């Protein structure tokens, strides 16, 4: 329960992390495509950006999910206590 509270304490920041990760992922895909048509070094850079993008997106989505789950659990407890 405490981990949900910690991860979901700021859903706006989590959304920003998710969108930033999505941007890194898309940039990485563009670099991989550039590497396909040009130098292979673009592909290596692209794979790194894709990895960073995936990690940021996962971290952001976990925060969003934890916030929703925390509020669902607390709403159920509040209904039971009334």
Tab-separated table of C-alpha atoms in Angstrom:
chain	number	residue	atom	x	y	z
A	1	UNK	CA	0.000	0.000	0.000
A	2	UNK	CA	2.841	2.368	0.824
A	3	UNK	CA	4.536	1.735	-2.533
A	4	UNK	CA	1.335	2.695	-4.348
A	5	UNK	CA	1.212	5.939	-2.404
A	6	UNK	CA	4.859	6.683	-3.220
A	7	UNK	CA	4.656	5.868	-6.928
A	8	UNK	CA	1.327	7.589	-7.476
A	9	UNK	CA	1.895	10.756	-5.484
A	10	UNK	CA	2.288	13.018	-8.537
A	11	UNK	CA	0.333	11.828	-11.594
A	12	UNK	CA	1.206	14.936	-13.636
A	13	UNK	CA	4.927	14.183	-13.298
A	14	UNK	CA	4.256	10.554	-14.175
A	15	UNK	CA	2.439	11.635	-17.319
A	16	UNK	CA	5.348	13.887	-18.277
A	17	UNK	CA	7.748	10.962	-17.788
A	18	UNK	CA	5.548	8.740	-19.917
A	19	UNK	CA	5.365	11.288	-22.745
A	20	UNK	CA	9.106	11.994	-22.524
A	21	UNK	CA	9.768	8.263	-22.809
A	22	UNK	CA	7.455	8.090	-25.797
A	23	UNK	CA	9.408	10.921	-27.412
A	24	UNK	CA	12.709	9.112	-26.818
A	25	UNK	CA	11.222	5.937	-28.257
A	26	UNK	CA	10.013	7.662	-31.425
A	27	UNK	CA	13.361	9.452	-31.801
A	28	UNK	CA	15.091	6.103	-31.437
A	29	UNK	CA	12.920	4.612	-34.166
A	30	UNK	CA	13.829	7.525	-36.438
A	31	UNK	CA	17.527	6.959	-35.736
A	32	UNK	CA	17.204	3.249	-36.506
A	33	UNK	CA	15.583	4.150	-39.820
A	34	UNK	CA	18.381	6.622	-40.572
A	35	UNK	CA	20.869	3.863	-39.812
A	36	UNK	CA	19.087	1.574	-42.230
A	37	UNK	CA	19.506	4.084	-45.035
A	38	UNK	CA	22.901	5.452	-43.925
A	39	UNK	CA	25.547	4.690	-41.323
A	40	UNK	CA	25.082	1.882	-38.823
A	41	UNK	CA	26.105	4.225	-35.979
A	42	UNK	CA	22.637	5.793	-36.179
A	43	UNK	CA	21.151	2.385	-35.410
A	44	UNK	CA	23.299	2.006	-32.300
A	45	UNK	CA	22.245	5.450	-31.102
A	46	UNK	CA	18.635	4.589	-31.936
A	47	UNK	CA	18.720	1.386	-29.904
A	48	UNK	CA	20.033	3.324	-26.917
A	49	UNK	CA	17.270	5.910	-27.270
A	50	UNK	CA	14.654	3.172	-27.580
A	51	UNK	CA	15.926	1.568	-24.366
A	52	UNK	CA	15.883	4.862	-22.472
A	53	UNK	CA	12.425	5.613	-23.859
A	54	UNK	CA	11.072	2.256	-22.757
A	55	UNK	CA	12.417	2.666	-19.228
A	56	UNK	CA	11.035	6.195	-18.863
A	57	UNK	CA	7.660	5.183	-20.248
A	58	UNK	CA	7.423	2.189	-17.930
A	59	UNK	CA	8.339	4.329	-14.930
A	60	UNK	CA	5.782	6.969	-15.872
A	61	UNK	CA	3.044	4.440	-16.566
A	62	UNK	CA	3.672	2.700	-13.247
A	63	UNK	CA	3.130	6.043	-11.510
A	64	UNK	CA	-0.129	6.653	-13.376
A	65	UNK	CA	-1.344	3.115	-12.677
A	66	UNK	CA	-0.330	3.289	-9.005
A	67	UNK	CA	-2.250	6.540	-8.571
A	68	UNK	CA	-5.422	5.060	-10.040
A	69	UNK	CA	-5.122	1.826	-8.085
A	70	UNK	CA	-4.429	3.704	-4.836
A	71	UNK	CA	-7.564	5.808	-5.273
A	72	UNK	CA	-9.682	2.762	-6.119
A	73	UNK	CA	-8.480	0.930	-3.012
A	74	UNK	CA	-9.003	3.957	-0.766
A	75	UNK	CA	-12.478	4.577	-2.189
A	76	UNK	CA	-13.462	0.997	-1.370
A	77	UNK	CA	-12.134	1.343	2.190
A	78	UNK	CA	-14.008	4.611	2.677
A	79	UNK	CA	-17.283	2.977	1.553
A	80	UNK	CA	-16.761	0.058	3.943
A	81	UNK	CA	-16.057	2.348	6.898
A	82	UNK	CA	-19.243	4.409	6.396
